[in-house]
Coordinates of C-alpha atoms in Angstrom, one line a residue:
M285 CA -13.5 -31.6 11.5
E286 CA -10.1 -31.9 9.9
T287 CA -8.0 -30.2 7.3
K288 CA -6.7 -32.3 4.5
I289 CA -3.6 -31.6 2.4
G290 CA -3.4 -33.5 -0.8
S291 CA -4.6 -32.2 -4.1
I292 CA -5.3 -28.8 -2.6
D293 CA -7.4 -25.9 -3.8
Y294 CA -5.2 -23.3 -2.1
C295 CA -7.0 -20.4 -0.6
K296 CA -4.8 -17.4 0.0
P297 CA -5.3 -15.6 3.3
T298 CA -7.1 -12.3 2.9
N299 CA -6.8 -11.2 6.5
G300 CA -3.0 -11.6 7.1
D301 CA -3.4 -15.0 8.8
V302 CA -0.5 -17.3 8.2
G303 CA -0.8 -21.0 7.3
S304 CA -4.6 -21.0 7.2
P305 CA -7.6 -20.1 5.1
P306 CA -9.3 -16.8 5.7
N307 CA -11.1 -16.2 9.0
G308 CA -9.3 -19.1 10.6
S309 CA -11.8 -21.6 9.2
V310 CA -11.0 -25.1 8.1
S311 CA -10.0 -25.2 4.5
T312 CA -11.9 -27.2 2.0
I313 CA -9.5 -29.5 0.2
H314 CA -10.4 -32.2 -2.2
N315 CA -9.2 -34.5 -4.9
S316 CA -11.1 -34.4 -8.2
V317 CA -9.8 -37.9 -8.8
P318 CA -9.0 -40.3 -6.0
S319 CA -5.3 -40.1 -5.5
S320 CA -4.9 -43.9 -5.4
A321 CA -6.1 -44.0 -9.0
I322 CA -3.5 -41.6 -10.3
T323 CA -0.2 -43.2 -11.3
V324 CA 2.9 -41.1 -11.6
N325 CA 5.2 -41.6 -14.6
S326 CA 8.1 -43.7 -13.5
C327 CA 10.7 -41.0 -14.3
D328 CA 8.7 -38.6 -12.1
A329 CA 8.4 -41.1 -9.2
T330 CA 11.4 -39.5 -7.4
I331 CA 11.9 -37.8 -4.1
G332 CA 12.6 -34.5 -5.8
R333 CA 9.3 -34.6 -7.8
Y334 CA 7.4 -35.8 -4.7
L335 CA 8.7 -32.9 -2.6
A336 CA 7.8 -30.5 -5.4
R337 CA 4.2 -31.8 -5.6
R338 CA 3.8 -31.6 -1.9
L339 CA 5.1 -28.0 -1.8
V340 CA 2.6 -27.0 -4.5
Q341 CA -0.2 -28.7 -2.6
A342 CA 0.7 -26.8 0.6
G343 CA 0.5 -23.5 -1.3
V344 CA 4.1 -22.9 -2.4
T345 CA 4.3 -22.0 -6.1
D346 CA 7.7 -20.1 -5.9
I347 CA 10.7 -21.5 -4.1
F348 CA 13.8 -19.4 -3.4
S349 CA 17.2 -21.0 -4.0
V350 CA 20.9 -20.8 -4.2
P351 CA 22.6 -23.7 -6.1
G352 CA 25.4 -25.8 -4.6
D353 CA 26.9 -29.1 -5.6
F354 CA 24.9 -31.0 -3.0
N355 CA 21.5 -29.7 -4.2
L356 CA 21.9 -29.5 -8.0
T357 CA 20.1 -32.7 -8.9
L358 CA 17.3 -31.9 -6.4
L359 CA 16.9 -28.5 -8.1
D360 CA 16.5 -30.3 -11.5
H361 CA 13.6 -32.2 -10.1
L362 CA 12.0 -29.2 -8.4
M363 CA 12.2 -27.3 -11.6
A364 CA 10.5 -30.2 -13.5
E365 CA 7.3 -29.5 -11.5
P366 CA 5.3 -27.3 -13.9
E367 CA 3.5 -25.5 -11.1
L368 CA 6.6 -24.7 -9.1
N369 CA 8.8 -21.7 -10.0
L370 CA 12.4 -21.8 -8.9
I371 CA 13.8 -18.3 -8.1
G372 CA 17.5 -18.1 -7.9
C373 CA 18.8 -15.6 -5.2
C374 CA 22.2 -13.9 -4.8
N375 CA 22.8 -15.5 -1.4
E376 CA 21.2 -17.8 1.1
L377 CA 20.4 -15.2 3.6
N378 CA 18.3 -13.3 1.1
A379 CA 16.7 -16.5 0.0
G380 CA 15.6 -17.1 3.6
Y381 CA 14.3 -13.6 3.9
A382 CA 12.4 -14.0 0.7
A383 CA 10.8 -17.1 1.9
D384 CA 9.9 -15.2 5.1
G385 CA 8.2 -12.4 3.1
Y386 CA 6.5 -15.0 0.9
A387 CA 5.0 -16.7 3.9
R388 CA 3.6 -13.5 5.3
S389 CA 1.5 -13.1 2.1
R390 CA 0.9 -16.6 1.0
G391 CA 0.7 -18.5 4.3
V392 CA 3.8 -20.7 3.8
G393 CA 7.2 -20.2 2.2
A394 CA 10.2 -22.4 1.1
C395 CA 13.8 -22.1 0.3
V396 CA 16.5 -24.6 -0.9
V397 CA 20.2 -24.3 -0.2
T398 CA 23.3 -26.5 -0.1
F399 CA 24.8 -28.4 2.8
T400 CA 26.4 -26.4 5.8
V401 CA 27.9 -23.5 3.9
G402 CA 24.4 -22.7 2.6
G403 CA 22.5 -24.0 5.6
L404 CA 24.5 -21.9 8.1
S405 CA 24.2 -18.9 5.9
V406 CA 20.4 -19.1 5.7
L407 CA 20.1 -19.9 9.5
N408 CA 19.7 -16.2 10.5
A409 CA 16.7 -15.8 8.3
I410 CA 15.2 -19.1 9.6
A411 CA 15.6 -17.8 13.2
G412 CA 13.8 -14.6 12.3
A413 CA 10.9 -16.6 10.8
Y414 CA 10.8 -18.7 14.0
S415 CA 10.5 -15.6 16.1
E416 CA 7.7 -14.3 13.9
N417 CA 5.7 -17.6 13.9
L418 CA 6.0 -18.1 10.1
P419 CA 5.6 -21.6 8.5
L420 CA 8.8 -21.8 6.4
I421 CA 10.2 -25.0 4.8
C422 CA 14.0 -24.9 4.6
I423 CA 15.3 -27.6 2.3
V424 CA 19.0 -28.5 2.2
G425 CA 20.8 -30.8 -0.3
G426 CA 22.8 -33.1 2.0
P427 CA 25.8 -35.4 1.7
N428 CA 25.7 -38.7 -0.2
S429 CA 23.8 -41.3 1.9
N430 CA 26.8 -43.6 1.7
D431 CA 28.9 -41.1 3.7
Y432 CA 26.9 -41.2 6.8
G433 CA 28.4 -43.3 9.6
T434 CA 31.9 -43.3 7.9
N435 CA 35.0 -41.5 8.9
R436 CA 35.2 -39.6 5.7
I437 CA 35.7 -35.8 5.8
L438 CA 33.6 -33.9 3.3
H439 CA 34.0 -30.4 1.8
H440 CA 31.5 -27.7 2.9
T441 CA 32.0 -29.0 6.5
I442 CA 34.2 -27.9 9.4
G443 CA 36.6 -30.8 8.7
L444 CA 35.2 -33.4 11.0
P445 CA 33.7 -36.8 10.0
D446 CA 30.6 -35.9 12.1
F447 CA 28.1 -34.2 9.7
S448 CA 25.6 -33.2 12.4
Q449 CA 26.7 -29.6 13.0
E450 CA 24.2 -28.1 10.6
L451 CA 21.4 -30.2 12.0
R452 CA 22.2 -29.2 15.6
C453 CA 22.1 -25.6 14.7
F454 CA 18.7 -25.9 13.0
Q455 CA 17.3 -27.8 16.0
T456 CA 17.0 -24.6 18.0
V457 CA 15.2 -22.5 15.3
T458 CA 12.9 -25.1 13.7
C459 CA 10.0 -27.1 15.1
Y460 CA 10.9 -30.3 13.2
Q461 CA 14.0 -31.7 11.5
A462 CA 14.0 -34.4 8.8
V463 CA 17.3 -35.9 7.6
V464 CA 16.4 -38.0 4.6
N465 CA 19.2 -40.5 3.8
N466 CA 17.1 -43.4 2.6
L467 CA 14.1 -43.7 0.3
E468 CA 11.9 -46.1 2.3
D469 CA 10.5 -43.5 4.7
A470 CA 11.3 -40.3 2.8
H471 CA 7.7 -39.6 1.9
E472 CA 6.7 -40.0 5.5
Q473 CA 9.4 -37.6 6.7
I474 CA 8.6 -35.0 4.1
D475 CA 4.9 -35.2 4.9
T476 CA 5.5 -34.9 8.6
A477 CA 7.8 -31.9 8.2
I478 CA 5.4 -29.9 6.0
S479 CA 2.4 -30.7 8.1
T480 CA 4.2 -29.8 11.2
A481 CA 5.3 -26.4 9.7
L482 CA 1.6 -25.7 9.0
K483 CA 0.3 -26.9 12.3
E484 CA 2.9 -25.1 14.5
S485 CA 3.3 -22.0 12.2
K486 CA 7.1 -22.4 12.6
P487 CA 10.0 -23.2 10.2
V488 CA 11.1 -26.8 9.6
Y489 CA 14.3 -28.3 8.2
I490 CA 14.5 -31.0 5.5
S491 CA 17.9 -32.4 4.5
I492 CA 17.9 -34.7 1.4
S493 CA 21.0 -36.7 0.5
C494 CA 22.3 -35.6 -2.9
N495 CA 22.3 -39.1 -4.4
L496 CA 18.7 -39.8 -3.7
A497 CA 16.9 -36.9 -5.5
A498 CA 16.7 -38.6 -8.9
I499 CA 16.2 -42.2 -8.0
P500 CA 12.7 -43.6 -8.9
H501 CA 11.1 -45.4 -6.0
H502 CA 7.8 -47.3 -5.6
T503 CA 6.7 -45.1 -2.7
F504 CA 6.5 -42.1 -5.1
S505 CA 4.7 -44.0 -7.9
R506 CA 1.3 -42.7 -7.1
A507 CA 0.0 -39.2 -6.4
P508 CA 0.3 -38.3 -2.7
V509 CA -2.5 -39.7 -0.6
P510 CA -4.2 -36.8 1.2
F511 CA -3.2 -36.6 4.9
S512 CA -5.0 -34.7 7.7
L513 CA -4.2 -31.8 9.9
A514 CA -6.5 -32.0 12.8
P515 CA -7.5 -28.5 14.0
R516 CA -6.8 -27.6 17.6
L517 CA -9.9 -27.7 19.6
S518 CA -10.8 -26.0 22.9
N519 CA -11.7 -27.9 26.0
K520 CA -15.4 -27.1 26.3
M521 CA -15.5 -26.8 30.0
G522 CA -12.3 -24.8 30.1
L523 CA -13.7 -22.5 27.4
E524 CA -16.9 -21.9 29.3
A525 CA -15.0 -21.3 32.6
A526 CA -12.7 -18.8 30.8
V527 CA -15.6 -16.9 29.2
E528 CA -17.6 -16.8 32.5
A529 CA -14.6 -15.4 34.5
T530 CA -13.8 -12.9 31.8
L531 CA -17.4 -11.7 31.5
E532 CA -17.6 -11.3 35.3
F533 CA -14.4 -9.2 35.2
L534 CA -15.3 -7.1 32.1
N535 CA -18.9 -6.4 33.1
K536 CA -17.7 -4.7 36.3
A537 CA -15.4 -2.4 34.4
V538 CA -16.3 1.2 33.7
K539 CA -14.0 1.8 30.6
P540 CA -12.6 -1.5 29.2
V541 CA -10.4 -1.5 26.0
M542 CA -9.0 -4.2 23.8
V543 CA -5.5 -4.3 22.2
G544 CA -4.5 -6.6 19.4
G545 CA -1.0 -8.3 19.4
P546 CA 1.2 -10.1 16.9
K547 CA 0.0 -13.6 17.8
L548 CA -3.5 -12.8 16.3
R549 CA -1.9 -14.0 13.1
V550 CA -0.7 -17.4 14.4
A551 CA -4.0 -17.9 16.3
K552 CA -6.0 -17.1 13.1
A553 CA -8.1 -14.8 15.1
C554 CA -8.0 -11.5 13.3
D555 CA -11.6 -11.6 12.2
V556 CA -13.1 -12.8 15.5
F557 CA -11.1 -10.1 17.3
V558 CA -13.0 -7.6 15.1
E559 CA -16.3 -9.5 15.9
L560 CA -15.6 -8.9 19.6
A561 CA -14.9 -5.2 18.9
D562 CA -18.2 -4.9 17.0
A563 CA -20.2 -6.6 19.7
S564 CA -18.6 -4.9 22.7
G565 CA -18.2 -1.3 21.5
Y566 CA -14.8 -1.2 23.2
A567 CA -12.0 1.1 22.0
M568 CA -9.6 -1.0 19.9
A569 CA -5.9 -0.5 19.6
A570 CA -3.0 -2.5 18.1
M571 CA 0.5 -3.2 19.5
P572 CA 3.1 -2.0 17.0
S573 CA 4.0 -5.5 15.9
A574 CA 0.3 -6.1 15.1
K575 CA 0.0 -3.3 12.6
G576 CA -1.7 -4.7 9.5
L577 CA -3.5 -7.4 11.6
V578 CA -6.1 -5.0 13.1
P579 CA -8.2 -3.0 10.7
E580 CA -7.5 0.7 11.0
H581 CA -10.6 1.7 9.2
H582 CA -12.7 0.2 12.0
P583 CA -14.9 3.0 13.7
H584 CA -13.5 2.2 17.2
F585 CA -9.8 2.0 16.2
I586 CA -7.8 4.4 18.3
G587 CA -4.3 3.8 17.0
T588 CA -1.0 2.0 18.0
Y589 CA -0.4 1.3 21.7
W590 CA 3.3 1.6 22.2
G591 CA 3.7 3.1 25.6
A592 CA 5.5 6.5 25.4
V593 CA 5.6 6.5 21.6
S594 CA 2.0 5.5 21.0
T595 CA -0.3 7.2 18.5
P596 CA -1.5 10.5 20.1
F597 CA -4.2 9.9 22.8
C598 CA -4.0 6.1 22.5
S599 CA -1.8 5.3 25.5
E600 CA -3.8 7.7 27.7
I601 CA -7.0 5.7 26.9
V602 CA -5.4 2.3 27.3
E603 CA -3.4 3.0 30.4
S604 CA -6.2 4.7 32.2
A605 CA -8.7 1.9 31.5
D606 CA -9.8 -0.3 34.4
A607 CA -9.7 -3.4 32.2
Y608 CA -7.8 -4.3 29.1
I609 CA -7.9 -7.3 26.8
F610 CA -4.5 -8.1 25.2
A611 CA -4.9 -10.5 22.3
G612 CA -1.7 -12.4 21.5
P613 CA 0.8 -9.9 22.9
I614 CA 4.5 -10.0 23.0
F615 CA 5.9 -7.7 25.7
N616 CA 9.6 -7.5 24.9
D617 CA 12.0 -4.6 25.6
Y618 CA 11.3 -3.0 22.2
S619 CA 7.5 -3.3 22.3
S620 CA 7.4 -2.1 26.0
V621 CA 9.8 0.8 25.2
G622 CA 12.4 -0.4 27.6
Y623 CA 9.9 -2.0 30.0
S624 CA 8.2 1.3 30.7
L625 CA 4.6 0.5 29.9
L626 CA 2.2 1.8 32.6
L627 CA 0.0 -1.4 32.8
K628 CA -1.2 -3.3 35.8
K629 CA -1.4 -7.0 35.8
E630 CA -4.6 -7.0 37.9
K631 CA -6.4 -5.1 35.1
A632 CA -5.3 -7.3 32.2
I633 CA -7.0 -10.2 30.5
V634 CA -4.2 -11.7 28.4
V635 CA -5.4 -14.0 25.6
H636 CA -2.7 -16.3 24.1
P637 CA -3.3 -18.5 21.1
D638 CA -4.2 -21.5 23.4
R639 CA -4.8 -20.1 26.9
V640 CA -6.4 -17.2 28.8
T641 CA -5.2 -15.5 32.0
V642 CA -7.7 -13.3 33.8
A643 CA -6.0 -10.5 35.9
N644 CA -4.3 -12.0 38.9
G645 CA -6.7 -14.9 38.8
P646 CA -6.5 -18.3 37.1
T647 CA -5.1 -19.3 33.7
F648 CA -7.4 -21.4 31.6
G649 CA -5.5 -23.8 29.3
C650 CA -6.7 -25.6 26.1
V651 CA -8.7 -22.6 25.1
Q652 CA -8.2 -21.5 21.5
M653 CA -8.2 -17.7 21.0
S654 CA -10.6 -17.8 18.1
D655 CA -13.2 -19.9 20.1
F656 CA -12.8 -17.6 23.1
F657 CA -13.4 -14.4 21.3
R658 CA -16.3 -15.9 19.4
E659 CA -18.1 -17.0 22.5
L660 CA -17.2 -13.7 24.4
A661 CA -18.7 -11.7 21.5
K662 CA -22.0 -13.5 21.9
R663 CA -22.4 -12.5 25.6
V664 CA -20.4 -9.4 26.4
K665 CA -22.2 -6.3 27.6
R666 CA -21.7 -3.4 25.3
N667 CA -19.7 -0.5 26.7
E668 CA -18.5 2.4 24.6
T669 CA -17.2 4.5 27.5
A670 CA -13.5 4.3 26.6
Y671 CA -14.1 5.1 22.9
E672 CA -16.3 8.0 23.9
N673 CA -13.5 9.3 26.2
Y674 CA -11.1 9.0 23.3
H675 CA -13.4 10.9 21.0
R676 CA -13.8 13.6 23.6
I677 CA -10.1 14.3 24.1
F678 CA -9.0 13.6 20.5
V679 CA -7.4 16.5 18.6
P680 CA -6.4 16.0 15.0
E681 CA -2.7 15.9 14.3
G682 CA -1.2 19.0 12.9
K683 CA 0.5 19.0 9.5
P684 CA 4.3 19.6 9.2
L685 CA 5.4 22.9 7.8
K686 CA 5.5 22.9 4.0
C687 CA 9.1 22.9 2.7
E688 CA 10.2 26.0 0.9
S689 CA 11.4 25.7 -2.6
K690 CA 14.8 24.0 -2.6
E691 CA 14.7 23.6 1.2
P692 CA 16.1 20.2 2.2
L693 CA 13.4 17.5 2.5
R694 CA 12.3 16.6 6.0
V695 CA 11.2 13.1 6.9
N696 CA 7.8 14.2 8.3
T697 CA 7.0 15.9 5.0
M698 CA 8.1 12.9 3.1
F699 CA 5.6 10.6 4.8
Q700 CA 2.8 13.0 4.2
H701 CA 3.2 12.2 0.6
I702 CA 3.6 8.5 1.2
Q703 CA 0.3 8.4 3.0
K704 CA -1.4 9.5 -0.3
M705 CA 0.0 6.5 -2.1
L706 CA -1.6 3.9 0.1
S707 CA -4.6 1.9 -1.2
S708 CA -6.0 -1.7 -1.2
E709 CA -3.6 -2.4 -4.1
T710 CA -0.5 -1.6 -2.1
A711 CA 1.6 -3.2 0.7
V712 CA 4.1 -1.6 3.0
I713 CA 7.4 -3.2 4.1
A714 CA 9.2 -1.4 6.8
E715 CA 12.9 -2.1 7.5
T716 CA 14.3 -2.1 11.1
G717 CA 15.2 1.5 12.0
D718 CA 13.4 4.9 11.9
S719 CA 11.1 3.4 9.1
W720 CA 9.5 1.4 12.0
F721 CA 8.3 4.7 13.6
N722 CA 7.5 6.6 10.4
C723 CA 5.5 3.8 8.9
Q724 CA 3.7 3.1 12.2
K725 CA 2.1 6.5 11.7
L726 CA 0.7 5.7 8.3
K727 CA -3.0 5.1 8.3
L728 CA -3.7 1.9 6.4
P729 CA -6.7 1.8 4.2
K730 CA -8.8 -1.4 4.0
G731 CA -6.8 -4.1 2.2
C732 CA -3.4 -2.4 2.4
G733 CA -0.8 -4.9 3.5
Y734 CA 1.8 -4.1 6.1
E735 CA 4.8 -6.1 7.3
F736 CA 7.9 -5.6 9.5
Q737 CA 10.1 -7.8 11.7
M738 CA 9.8 -6.4 15.2
Q739 CA 10.6 -9.3 17.3
Y740 CA 13.9 -10.3 15.6
G741 CA 14.8 -6.9 14.1
S742 CA 17.5 -8.1 11.7
I743 CA 18.7 -5.2 9.6
G744 CA 18.7 -6.0 5.9
W745 CA 15.6 -8.2 6.3
S746 CA 13.4 -6.0 4.1
V747 CA 15.3 -6.5 0.8
G748 CA 14.7 -10.2 0.7
A749 CA 11.3 -9.9 2.4
T750 CA 10.2 -7.4 -0.3
L751 CA 11.3 -9.8 -3.0
G752 CA 9.3 -12.7 -1.5
Y753 CA 6.2 -10.7 -0.6
A754 CA 6.0 -9.1 -4.1
Q755 CA 6.4 -12.5 -5.7
A756 CA 3.6 -13.9 -3.6
S757 CA 1.3 -11.0 -4.2
P758 CA 1.8 -9.7 -7.8
E759 CA -1.5 -7.9 -7.6
K760 CA -0.1 -5.5 -5.1
R761 CA 2.5 -2.7 -5.5
V762 CA 4.9 -3.1 -2.7
L763 CA 6.3 0.1 -1.1
A764 CA 9.5 -0.7 0.7
F765 CA 11.2 1.7 3.2
I766 CA 14.8 0.8 3.7
G767 CA 17.6 2.7 5.5
D768 CA 21.0 3.0 3.9
G769 CA 22.7 1.0 6.5
S770 CA 20.3 -1.9 6.2
F771 CA 20.4 -1.8 2.4
Q772 CA 24.2 -2.3 2.4
V773 CA 23.7 -5.6 4.2
T774 CA 21.5 -7.3 1.5
A775 CA 21.4 -5.0 -1.6
Q776 CA 22.3 -7.8 -4.1
D777 CA 18.8 -9.2 -4.5
I778 CA 17.6 -6.1 -6.3
S779 CA 19.0 -8.2 -9.1
T780 CA 16.5 -11.0 -8.4
M781 CA 13.6 -8.5 -8.3
L782 CA 14.6 -7.3 -11.8
R783 CA 14.9 -10.8 -13.1
N784 CA 11.4 -11.5 -12.0
R785 CA 10.0 -8.3 -13.4
Q786 CA 8.7 -7.0 -10.1
K787 CA 7.2 -3.5 -9.9
T788 CA 8.1 -2.6 -6.3
I789 CA 8.8 1.0 -5.3
I790 CA 11.9 1.2 -3.0
F791 CA 12.4 4.3 -0.9
L792 CA 16.1 4.3 0.1
I793 CA 16.4 6.5 3.1
N794 CA 19.9 7.9 2.9
N795 CA 20.8 9.7 6.2
G796 CA 24.4 8.5 6.6
G797 CA 24.3 5.6 9.0
Y798 CA 22.6 3.4 11.5
T799 CA 20.2 6.1 12.8
I800 CA 18.2 3.8 15.2
E801 CA 21.5 2.8 16.9
V802 CA 22.6 6.4 17.1
E803 CA 19.6 7.1 19.2
I804 CA 20.3 4.1 21.5
H805 CA 24.1 4.6 21.8
D806 CA 26.1 6.8 19.5
G807 CA 29.6 6.2 18.3
P808 CA 31.8 6.3 15.1
Y809 CA 30.8 2.8 14.3
N810 CA 27.3 4.0 13.4
V811 CA 28.6 6.1 10.5
I812 CA 28.8 4.2 7.2
K813 CA 30.5 4.8 3.8
N814 CA 28.1 6.6 1.5
W815 CA 27.3 4.8 -1.7
N816 CA 26.0 6.0 -5.0
Y817 CA 22.9 4.0 -4.4
T818 CA 21.1 4.9 -7.7
G819 CA 24.3 4.2 -9.5
L820 CA 24.6 0.8 -7.9
V821 CA 21.0 -0.1 -8.9
D822 CA 21.6 1.1 -12.4
A823 CA 24.7 -1.1 -12.6
I824 CA 22.8 -4.1 -11.3
H825 CA 20.0 -3.3 -13.8
N826 CA 22.6 -3.3 -16.7
G827 CA 19.9 -2.8 -19.3
E828 CA 18.1 -6.0 -18.5
G829 CA 14.5 -5.7 -17.1
N830 CA 12.4 -2.6 -16.3
C831 CA 14.1 -0.3 -13.8
W832 CA 13.9 3.4 -13.0
T833 CA 16.0 5.3 -10.4
T834 CA 16.2 8.8 -9.1
K835 CA 17.6 10.9 -6.2
V836 CA 15.4 13.4 -4.4
R837 CA 16.6 16.2 -2.1
Y838 CA 13.6 18.5 -2.0
E839 CA 9.9 18.1 -1.6
E840 CA 9.1 19.1 -5.2
E841 CA 11.5 16.4 -6.4
L842 CA 9.8 13.8 -4.2
V843 CA 6.3 14.8 -5.6
E844 CA 7.6 14.5 -9.1
A845 CA 9.3 11.1 -8.4
I846 CA 6.2 9.7 -6.9
K847 CA 4.1 10.8 -9.8
T848 CA 6.6 9.2 -12.3
A849 CA 6.7 6.0 -10.3
T850 CA 3.0 5.6 -10.0
V851 CA 2.0 6.7 -13.6
E852 CA 4.6 6.6 -16.3
K853 CA 6.8 3.9 -14.5
K854 CA 3.9 1.9 -12.9
D855 CA 5.2 -1.3 -14.4
C856 CA 8.8 -0.8 -13.4
L857 CA 10.9 -1.5 -10.4
C858 CA 11.4 2.0 -9.1
F859 CA 14.3 3.0 -6.8
I860 CA 14.0 6.4 -5.2
E861 CA 16.9 7.5 -3.1
V862 CA 15.8 10.1 -0.5
L863 CA 18.6 12.2 0.9
L864 CA 17.9 13.4 4.5
H865 CA 19.8 15.1 7.2
K866 CA 21.5 12.6 9.5
D867 CA 19.7 14.0 12.6
D868 CA 16.3 14.2 10.9
T869 CA 14.3 11.4 12.7
S870 CA 10.9 10.9 14.0
K871 CA 10.3 12.2 17.5
E872 CA 9.1 8.7 18.5
L873 CA 12.6 7.3 17.7
L874 CA 14.2 9.9 20.0
E875 CA 11.9 9.0 22.9
W876 CA 12.1 5.2 22.3
G877 CA 15.9 5.2 21.8
S878 CA 16.5 7.0 25.1
R879 CA 14.3 4.5 27.0
V880 CA 15.8 1.4 25.4
S881 CA 19.2 2.8 26.1
A882 CA 18.3 3.1 29.8
A883 CA 17.0 -0.5 29.8
N884 CA 20.2 -1.7 28.1
S885 CA 22.5 0.1 30.6
R886 CA 20.9 -1.1 33.8
P887 CA 23.7 -2.0 36.3
P888 CA 24.0 -5.6 37.5
N889 CA 21.8 -6.6 40.4
P890 CA 23.7 -6.8 43.7
Q891 CA 25.1 -10.3 44.3

């Protein structure tokens, strides 16, 4: 079997998988007319139009951009593609974050910036997408092709005749780099870059010389010939050996559990992971970075496994199990709460996208996660002991005390009301900070989207990501939870949300500074200048577009604001500034912060 990309019937992922059709299956892509029979108008037979058509065929219908003199002609030709919408952003960093958010919803994202000053500005967002395994196509308008190999010094560079600084920076955060400075092989380089992004689920870099974008060339005179993406296949003998070893291990266990990790997305294995849960009867949990990938409405779902800050009763069940399957985990200092997880290697079956390790035993390579879980589900012995233990010890969470009239709003009370807003028609974007912990406690109904950037943790990510996600999924109302410190980094692109008539609800958590950093290591640098946030958004609005803002200090004001945002202003961008005490945080952040602080402050090992 093979996946073809040409004239593509794009199928949007419904299960959170990136760069793939739903269920990790092979997409059905066809041409209604053989591509060789379609001749492109000569004025459209340019590299710019070819790139635009290829982006649309891959699933990109919106591209986020910042103009600069090296990419202006290219932008003209991208805009000429009727199925491609060019979205101008306020800066390159936000354009990259928007492409990141778009890729999380649509399966692939793209941005276009200018040479070096734009490229190095977007680099941080590209690094974040790399860490989160997102297929993102970063396009840069490059120098005139005649300037390569000369001793000329160009503007937008560091003043050397060597133009490779930008390329060298991108080599470490992309899986493929194409520098297009001639037309003969341009189509091949573009095709290779886009297909590599989709196959590897990582960003790629495409630089196109500024003088080439508008030149007709015979290689672009016909519609793109479909090309193939061969799916990764498991080694059959290795798969059988991995399944046999795993079954032998699991069937001896008394109370096995399974825990989903963030690489379920890149492995396209969300649905088969649930198939295994259905077949096995095991208790099923999710790592924090896998929230939104594991269905929380599943009858055997027991919550988020995050060590000392897990959902109540979840860590007790996971860590007391005598066998645990971890599907696509990332154990970093944040997800392990400062390396404090009480897990034992000899009890763990760790399933990566392309290999399986059974306890302290062998590692089986060339085994695809989706194939492994599918085969395991057919043969595993049902064992509900761990879930029965969970059900036996579970005590429903208490409700926070109701705020008195005009009593300052508390964060735990706030999120009680947020919970009621969630449905299959909403999606949650959680910014780095205490929103991580408060949003983790939300119970997601079926179909509710959820995204945050746990591996890279770049503050300010959520503004651009909210822009991109909302653009990719106009059928959903995005609820974004952004701290005041993070918002100050990337606030400008509220403007772009308004220009594109988005209907997001932004909850700006104003507690006076970088609260997550306060709990790791406090200091005066964690206190920020307070802004009039609603006044800022009103100024950006400037009477153009649909926008509604309000400040809330008390529970009754929050209830009224939510009602207004969801009924009367349901078609508006709504900005709700929530004023909280600077020390009002989730208890999970207090615990997590102290453990991460201890991990950060470990003394050097003896020499």
